[in-house]
CSV table of C-alpha atoms and ligand atoms in Angstrom, one decimal:
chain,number,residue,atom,x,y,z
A,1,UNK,CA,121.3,83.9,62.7
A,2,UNK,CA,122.1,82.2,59.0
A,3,UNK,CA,125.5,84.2,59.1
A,4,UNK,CA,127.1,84.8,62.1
A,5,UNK,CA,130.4,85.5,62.1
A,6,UNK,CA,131.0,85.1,58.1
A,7,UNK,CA,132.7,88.0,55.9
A,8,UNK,CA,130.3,88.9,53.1
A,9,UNK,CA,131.4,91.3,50.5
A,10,UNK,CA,128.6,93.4,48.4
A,11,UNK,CA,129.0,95.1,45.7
A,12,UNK,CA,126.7,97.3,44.4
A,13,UNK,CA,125.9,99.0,48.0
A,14,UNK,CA,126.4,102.1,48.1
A,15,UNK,CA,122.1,103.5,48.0
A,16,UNK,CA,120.3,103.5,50.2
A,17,UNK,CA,117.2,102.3,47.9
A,18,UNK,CA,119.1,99.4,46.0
A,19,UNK,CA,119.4,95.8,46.0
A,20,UNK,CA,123.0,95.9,47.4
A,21,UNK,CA,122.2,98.2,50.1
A,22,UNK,CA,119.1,95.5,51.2
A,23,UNK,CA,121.2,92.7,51.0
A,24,UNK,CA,124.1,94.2,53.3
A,25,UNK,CA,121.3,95.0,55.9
A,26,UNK,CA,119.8,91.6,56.1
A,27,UNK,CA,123.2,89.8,55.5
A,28,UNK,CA,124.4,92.3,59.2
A,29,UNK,CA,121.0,91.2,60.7
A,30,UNK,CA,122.1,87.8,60.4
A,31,UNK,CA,125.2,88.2,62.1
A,32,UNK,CA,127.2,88.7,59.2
A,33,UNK,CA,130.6,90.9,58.8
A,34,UNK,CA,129.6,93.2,55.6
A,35,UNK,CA,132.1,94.5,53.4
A,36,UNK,CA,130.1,96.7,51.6
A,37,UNK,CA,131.6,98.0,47.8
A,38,UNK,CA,130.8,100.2,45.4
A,39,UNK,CA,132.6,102.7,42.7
A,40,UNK,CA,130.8,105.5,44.5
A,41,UNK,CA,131.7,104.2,48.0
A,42,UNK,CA,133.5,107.1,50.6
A,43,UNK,CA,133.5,107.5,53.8
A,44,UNK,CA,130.5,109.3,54.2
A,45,UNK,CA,128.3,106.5,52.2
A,46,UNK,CA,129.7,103.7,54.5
A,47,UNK,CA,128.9,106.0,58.1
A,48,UNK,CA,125.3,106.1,56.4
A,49,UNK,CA,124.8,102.8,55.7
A,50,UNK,CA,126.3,101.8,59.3
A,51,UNK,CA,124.0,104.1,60.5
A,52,UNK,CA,120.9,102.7,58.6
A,53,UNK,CA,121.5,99.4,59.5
A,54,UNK,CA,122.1,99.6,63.0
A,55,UNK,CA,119.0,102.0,63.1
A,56,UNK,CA,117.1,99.0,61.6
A,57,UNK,CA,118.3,96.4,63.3
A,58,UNK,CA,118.9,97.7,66.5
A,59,UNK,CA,122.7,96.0,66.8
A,60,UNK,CA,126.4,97.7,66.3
A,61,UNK,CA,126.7,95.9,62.8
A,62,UNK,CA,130.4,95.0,61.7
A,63,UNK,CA,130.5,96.6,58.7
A,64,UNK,CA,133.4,98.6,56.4
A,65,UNK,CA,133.0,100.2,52.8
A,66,UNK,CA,135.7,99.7,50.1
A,67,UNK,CA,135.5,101.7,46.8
A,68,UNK,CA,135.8,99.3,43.6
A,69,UNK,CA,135.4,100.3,40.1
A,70,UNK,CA,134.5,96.4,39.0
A,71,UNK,CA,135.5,97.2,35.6
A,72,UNK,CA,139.0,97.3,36.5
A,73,UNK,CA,140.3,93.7,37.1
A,74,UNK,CA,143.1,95.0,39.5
A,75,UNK,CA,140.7,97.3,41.5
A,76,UNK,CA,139.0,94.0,42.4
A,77,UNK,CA,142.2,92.3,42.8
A,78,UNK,CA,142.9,95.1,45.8
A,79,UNK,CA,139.6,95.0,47.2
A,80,UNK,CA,140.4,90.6,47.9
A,81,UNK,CA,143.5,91.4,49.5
A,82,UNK,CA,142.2,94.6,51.5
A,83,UNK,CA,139.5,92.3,52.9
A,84,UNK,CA,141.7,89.5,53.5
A,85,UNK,CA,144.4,91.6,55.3
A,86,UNK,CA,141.6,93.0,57.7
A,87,UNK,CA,139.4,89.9,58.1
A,88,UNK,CA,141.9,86.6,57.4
A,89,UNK,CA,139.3,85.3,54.7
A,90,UNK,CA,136.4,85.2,53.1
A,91,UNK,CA,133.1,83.3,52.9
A,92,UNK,CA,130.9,85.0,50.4
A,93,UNK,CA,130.7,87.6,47.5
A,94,UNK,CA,127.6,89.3,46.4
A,95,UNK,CA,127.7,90.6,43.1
A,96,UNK,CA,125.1,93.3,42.8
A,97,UNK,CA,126.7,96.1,41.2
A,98,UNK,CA,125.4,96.9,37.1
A,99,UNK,CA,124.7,99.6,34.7
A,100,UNK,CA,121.2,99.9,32.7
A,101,UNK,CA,120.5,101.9,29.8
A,102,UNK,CA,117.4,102.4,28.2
A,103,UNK,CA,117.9,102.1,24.6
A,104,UNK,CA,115.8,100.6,21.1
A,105,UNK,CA,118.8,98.3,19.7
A,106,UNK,CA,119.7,100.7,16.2
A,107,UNK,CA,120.1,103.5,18.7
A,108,UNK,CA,122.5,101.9,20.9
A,109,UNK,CA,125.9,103.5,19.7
A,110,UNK,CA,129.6,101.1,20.1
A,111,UNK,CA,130.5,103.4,23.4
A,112,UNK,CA,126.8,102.3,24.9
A,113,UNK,CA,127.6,98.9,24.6
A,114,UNK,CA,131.1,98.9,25.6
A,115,UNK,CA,130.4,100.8,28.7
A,116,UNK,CA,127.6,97.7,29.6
A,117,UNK,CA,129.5,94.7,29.0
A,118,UNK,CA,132.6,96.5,30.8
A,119,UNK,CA,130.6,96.6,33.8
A,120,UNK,CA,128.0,94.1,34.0
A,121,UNK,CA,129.9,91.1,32.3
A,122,UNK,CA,133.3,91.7,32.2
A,123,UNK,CA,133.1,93.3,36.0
A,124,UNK,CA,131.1,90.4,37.2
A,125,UNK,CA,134.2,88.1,35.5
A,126,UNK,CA,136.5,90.0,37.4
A,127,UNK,CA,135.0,89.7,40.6
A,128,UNK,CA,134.2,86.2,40.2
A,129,UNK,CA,138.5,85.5,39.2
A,130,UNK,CA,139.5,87.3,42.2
A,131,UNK,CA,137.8,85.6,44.7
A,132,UNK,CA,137.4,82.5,43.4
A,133,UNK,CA,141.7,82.3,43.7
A,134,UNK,CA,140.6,82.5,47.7
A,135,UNK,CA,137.9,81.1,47.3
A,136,UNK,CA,139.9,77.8,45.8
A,137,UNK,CA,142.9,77.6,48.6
A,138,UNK,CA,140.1,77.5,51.2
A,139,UNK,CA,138.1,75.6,49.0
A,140,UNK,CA,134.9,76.9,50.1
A,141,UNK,CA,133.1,79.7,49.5
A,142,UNK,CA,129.7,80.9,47.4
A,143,UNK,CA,129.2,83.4,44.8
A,144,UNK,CA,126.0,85.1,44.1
A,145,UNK,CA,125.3,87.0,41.1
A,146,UNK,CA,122.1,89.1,40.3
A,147,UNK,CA,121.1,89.3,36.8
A,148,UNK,CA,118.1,90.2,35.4
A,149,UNK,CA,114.6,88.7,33.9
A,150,UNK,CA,115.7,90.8,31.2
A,151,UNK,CA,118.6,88.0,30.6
A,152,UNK,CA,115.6,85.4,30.0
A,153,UNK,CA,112.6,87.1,28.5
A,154,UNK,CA,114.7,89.0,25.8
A,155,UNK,CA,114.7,92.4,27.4
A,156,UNK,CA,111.7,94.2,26.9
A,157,UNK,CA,111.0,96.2,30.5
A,158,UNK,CA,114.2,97.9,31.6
A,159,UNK,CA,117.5,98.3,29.8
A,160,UNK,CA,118.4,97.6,26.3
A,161,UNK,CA,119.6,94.8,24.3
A,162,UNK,CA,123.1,95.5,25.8
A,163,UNK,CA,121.8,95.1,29.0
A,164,UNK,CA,119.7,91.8,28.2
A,165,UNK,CA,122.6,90.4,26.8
A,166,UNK,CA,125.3,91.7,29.9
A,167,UNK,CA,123.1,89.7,32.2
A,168,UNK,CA,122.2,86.6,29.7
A,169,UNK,CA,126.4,86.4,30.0
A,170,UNK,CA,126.4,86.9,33.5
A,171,UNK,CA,124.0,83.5,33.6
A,172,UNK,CA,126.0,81.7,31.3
A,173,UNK,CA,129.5,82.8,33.3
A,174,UNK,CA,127.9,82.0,36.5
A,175,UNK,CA,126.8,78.5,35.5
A,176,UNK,CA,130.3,77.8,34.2
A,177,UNK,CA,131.3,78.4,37.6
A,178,UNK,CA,129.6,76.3,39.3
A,179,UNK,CA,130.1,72.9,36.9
A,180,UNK,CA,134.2,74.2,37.0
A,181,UNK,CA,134.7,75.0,41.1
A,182,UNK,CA,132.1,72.6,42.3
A,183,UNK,CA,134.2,69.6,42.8
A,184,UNK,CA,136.4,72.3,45.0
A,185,UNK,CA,133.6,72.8,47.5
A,186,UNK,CA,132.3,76.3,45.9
A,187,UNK,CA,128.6,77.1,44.7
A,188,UNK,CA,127.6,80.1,42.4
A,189,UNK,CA,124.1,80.6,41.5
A,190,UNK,CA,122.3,84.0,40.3
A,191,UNK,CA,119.2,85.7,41.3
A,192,UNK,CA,116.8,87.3,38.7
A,193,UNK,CA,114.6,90.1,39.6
A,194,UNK,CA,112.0,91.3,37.3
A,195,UNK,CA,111.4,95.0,38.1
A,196,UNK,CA,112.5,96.0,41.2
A,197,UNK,CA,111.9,99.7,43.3
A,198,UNK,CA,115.1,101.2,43.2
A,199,UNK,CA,117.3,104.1,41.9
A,200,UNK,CA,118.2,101.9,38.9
A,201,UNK,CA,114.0,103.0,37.7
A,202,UNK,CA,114.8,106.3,38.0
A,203,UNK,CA,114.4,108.0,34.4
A,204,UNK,CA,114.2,104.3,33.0
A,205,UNK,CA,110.5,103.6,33.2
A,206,UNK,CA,107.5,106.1,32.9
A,207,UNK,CA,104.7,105.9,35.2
A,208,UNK,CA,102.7,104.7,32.3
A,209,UNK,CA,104.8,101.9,31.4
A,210,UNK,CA,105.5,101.2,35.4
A,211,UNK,CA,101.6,101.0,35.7
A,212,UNK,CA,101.4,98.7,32.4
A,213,UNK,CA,104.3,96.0,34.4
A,214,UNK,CA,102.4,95.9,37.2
A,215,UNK,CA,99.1,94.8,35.7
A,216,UNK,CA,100.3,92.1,34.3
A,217,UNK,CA,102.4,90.8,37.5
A,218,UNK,CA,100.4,87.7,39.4
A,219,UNK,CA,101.4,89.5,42.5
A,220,UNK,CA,100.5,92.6,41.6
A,221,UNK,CA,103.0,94.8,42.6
A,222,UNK,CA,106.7,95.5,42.1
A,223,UNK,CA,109.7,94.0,44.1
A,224,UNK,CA,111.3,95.4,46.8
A,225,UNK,CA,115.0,95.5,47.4
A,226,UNK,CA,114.5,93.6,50.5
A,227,UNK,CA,112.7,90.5,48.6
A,228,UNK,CA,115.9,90.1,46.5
A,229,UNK,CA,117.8,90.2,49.2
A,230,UNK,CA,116.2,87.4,50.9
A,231,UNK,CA,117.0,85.4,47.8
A,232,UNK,CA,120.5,86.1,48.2
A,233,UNK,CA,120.4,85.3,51.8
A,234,UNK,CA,119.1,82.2,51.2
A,235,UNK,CA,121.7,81.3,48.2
A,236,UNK,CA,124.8,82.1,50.7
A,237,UNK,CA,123.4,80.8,53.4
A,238,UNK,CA,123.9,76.8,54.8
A,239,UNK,CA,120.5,76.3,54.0
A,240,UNK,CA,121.4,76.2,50.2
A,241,UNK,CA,124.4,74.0,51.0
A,242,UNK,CA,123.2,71.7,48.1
A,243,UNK,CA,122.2,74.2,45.7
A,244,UNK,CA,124.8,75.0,42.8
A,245,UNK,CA,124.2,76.4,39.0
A,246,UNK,CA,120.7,78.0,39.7
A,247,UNK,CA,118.8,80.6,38.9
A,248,UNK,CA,116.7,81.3,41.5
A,249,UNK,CA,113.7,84.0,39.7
A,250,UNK,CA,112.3,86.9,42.1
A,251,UNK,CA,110.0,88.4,39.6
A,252,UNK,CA,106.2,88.1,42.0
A,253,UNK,CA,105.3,85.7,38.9
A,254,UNK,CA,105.6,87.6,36.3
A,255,UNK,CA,107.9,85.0,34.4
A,256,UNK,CA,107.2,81.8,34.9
A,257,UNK,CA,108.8,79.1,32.7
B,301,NAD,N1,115.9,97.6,39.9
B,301,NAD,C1,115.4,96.7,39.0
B,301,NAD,O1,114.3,96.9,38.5
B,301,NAD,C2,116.3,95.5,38.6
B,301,NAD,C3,115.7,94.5,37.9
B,301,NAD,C4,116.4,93.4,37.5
B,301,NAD,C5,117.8,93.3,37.9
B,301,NAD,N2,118.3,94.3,38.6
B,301,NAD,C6,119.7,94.2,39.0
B,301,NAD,O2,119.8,94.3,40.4
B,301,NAD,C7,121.2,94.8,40.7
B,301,NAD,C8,121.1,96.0,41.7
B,301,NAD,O3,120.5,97.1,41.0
B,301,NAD,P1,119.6,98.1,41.9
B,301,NAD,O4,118.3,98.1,41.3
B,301,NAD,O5,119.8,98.0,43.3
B,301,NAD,O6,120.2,99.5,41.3
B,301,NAD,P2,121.3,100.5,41.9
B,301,NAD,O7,121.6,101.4,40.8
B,301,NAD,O8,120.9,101.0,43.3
B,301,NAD,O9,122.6,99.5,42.2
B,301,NAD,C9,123.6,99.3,41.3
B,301,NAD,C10,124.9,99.8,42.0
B,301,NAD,O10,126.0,99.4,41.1
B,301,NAD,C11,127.0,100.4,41.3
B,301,NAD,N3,128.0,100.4,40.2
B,301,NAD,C12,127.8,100.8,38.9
B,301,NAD,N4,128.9,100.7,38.2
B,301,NAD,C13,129.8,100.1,39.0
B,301,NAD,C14,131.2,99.7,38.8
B,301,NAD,N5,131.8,99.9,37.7
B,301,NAD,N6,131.8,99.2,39.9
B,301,NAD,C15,131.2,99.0,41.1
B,301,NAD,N7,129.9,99.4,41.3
B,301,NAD,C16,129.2,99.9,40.3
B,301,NAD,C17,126.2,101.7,41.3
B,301,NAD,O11,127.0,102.8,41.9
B,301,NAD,C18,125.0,101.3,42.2
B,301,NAD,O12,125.2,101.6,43.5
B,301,NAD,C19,121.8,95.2,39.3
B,301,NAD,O13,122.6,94.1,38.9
B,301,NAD,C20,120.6,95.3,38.4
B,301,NAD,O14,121.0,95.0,37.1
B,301,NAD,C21,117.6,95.4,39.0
């Protein structure tokens, strides 16, 4: 077990079919106390995903869903505390959570972009603050943030140019995060999937175009939510104790630079 006993919040849980949702399950199979998060989290989500997990993984996972609109600076701000007043700290955040819009750049209208950058940059930002102010009195802690290969091949598959540049920012913020908190003991490093199954396809790609991405993926197929979560298991985990700034690239060869 690579977590046993450490309080792990994720955020952008709440399907059963994402990234988020993967990463909680592999993150409780590892011993890990999840605090899953999501602006669609209720009650009724969290008893689903309790009971998907522990269906998977045969165990009685520790795990409790808060909802967090990441947009919101003090909605983060209340998630910290909430997990710090139940838990007495915490060891690792998992930023999963992001918007995507498929759009041609001149049809991408002021309210589009807004509503992009509020979330996936700006929400990322606001996660990162709040837990970096526990993350610096403990002075420990790792931050993992998934972007996109959409961040580093101009766009192109899924999502816009908003969404390219949300997640090229989310790189940039995340890399500034590691050179600034480093010397305080804290690592931040992103994940970039290239297209992934997941709700987030759903109405985005055709089955033409879906066909098309595959073809011309070394691996020949798309990722799973489960191979990004490894990724991120990895990245909080002691055995990247060492490993600060990166961008680790989950994209079955499809991007190779
Ligand atoms: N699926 C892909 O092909 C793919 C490819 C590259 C990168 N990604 C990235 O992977 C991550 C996970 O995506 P996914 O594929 O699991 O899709 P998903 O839609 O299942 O997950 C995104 C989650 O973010 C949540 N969310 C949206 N706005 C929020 C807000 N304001 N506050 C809190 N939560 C909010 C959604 O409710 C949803 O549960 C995203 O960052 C996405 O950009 C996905």
């Amino acid at each position: 077990m690579l977590l046993k006993g450490k309080v792990c919040i994720i955020v952008g849980a709440a399907s059963l079919r994402g990234i988020g949702y993967a990463t909680a399950e592999l993150f409780a199979e590892h011993g890990a106390k999840v605090v899953a998060v999501d602006v669609t989290m209720n009650d009724q989500m969290v008893s689903e995903i309790k009971t998907s997990i522990d269906k998977k993984t045969n165990l009685d996972a520790d795990i409790i869903g808060l909802r967090c609109d990441i947009s919101k600076a003090e909605d983060c701000d209340r998630v910290i505390s909430e997990v710090i007043t139940r838990y007495g700290t915490i060891d690792c955040l998992v930023n999963s959570a992001a918007v995507v819009k498929s759009q041609s750049l001149m049809e991408i209208e002021q309210n589009d972009f807004d509503v992009i950058m509020n979330v996936n940059l700006k929400g990322a930002f606001n996660l990162c603050r709040s837990v970096l102010k526990v993350f610096s009195e403990r002075k420990n802690g790792v931050i993992v943030n998934v972007a996109s290969v959409a961040a580093q091949r101009g766009g192109g598959l899924v999502g816009g140019a908003h969404y390219a540049a949300s997640k090229g920012g989310v790189l940039s913020l995340t890399r500034s995060i590691a050179r600034e908190f480093g010397p305080l003991g804290i690592r931040a490093n992103v994940v970039c999937p290239s297209m992934t199954e997941t709700g987030m396809l759903d109405g985005n790609v055709s089955d033409e175009k879906f066909k098309e991405i595959i073809d011309a993926i070394p691996l020949k197929r798309a990722g799973k939510a489960r191979d990004i979560a490894g990724a991120c298991l990895f990245l909080v985990s002691d055995l990247s104790a060492y490993v600060t700034g990166a961008t680790v690239d989950v994209n079955g060869g499809s991007h190779i630079h």
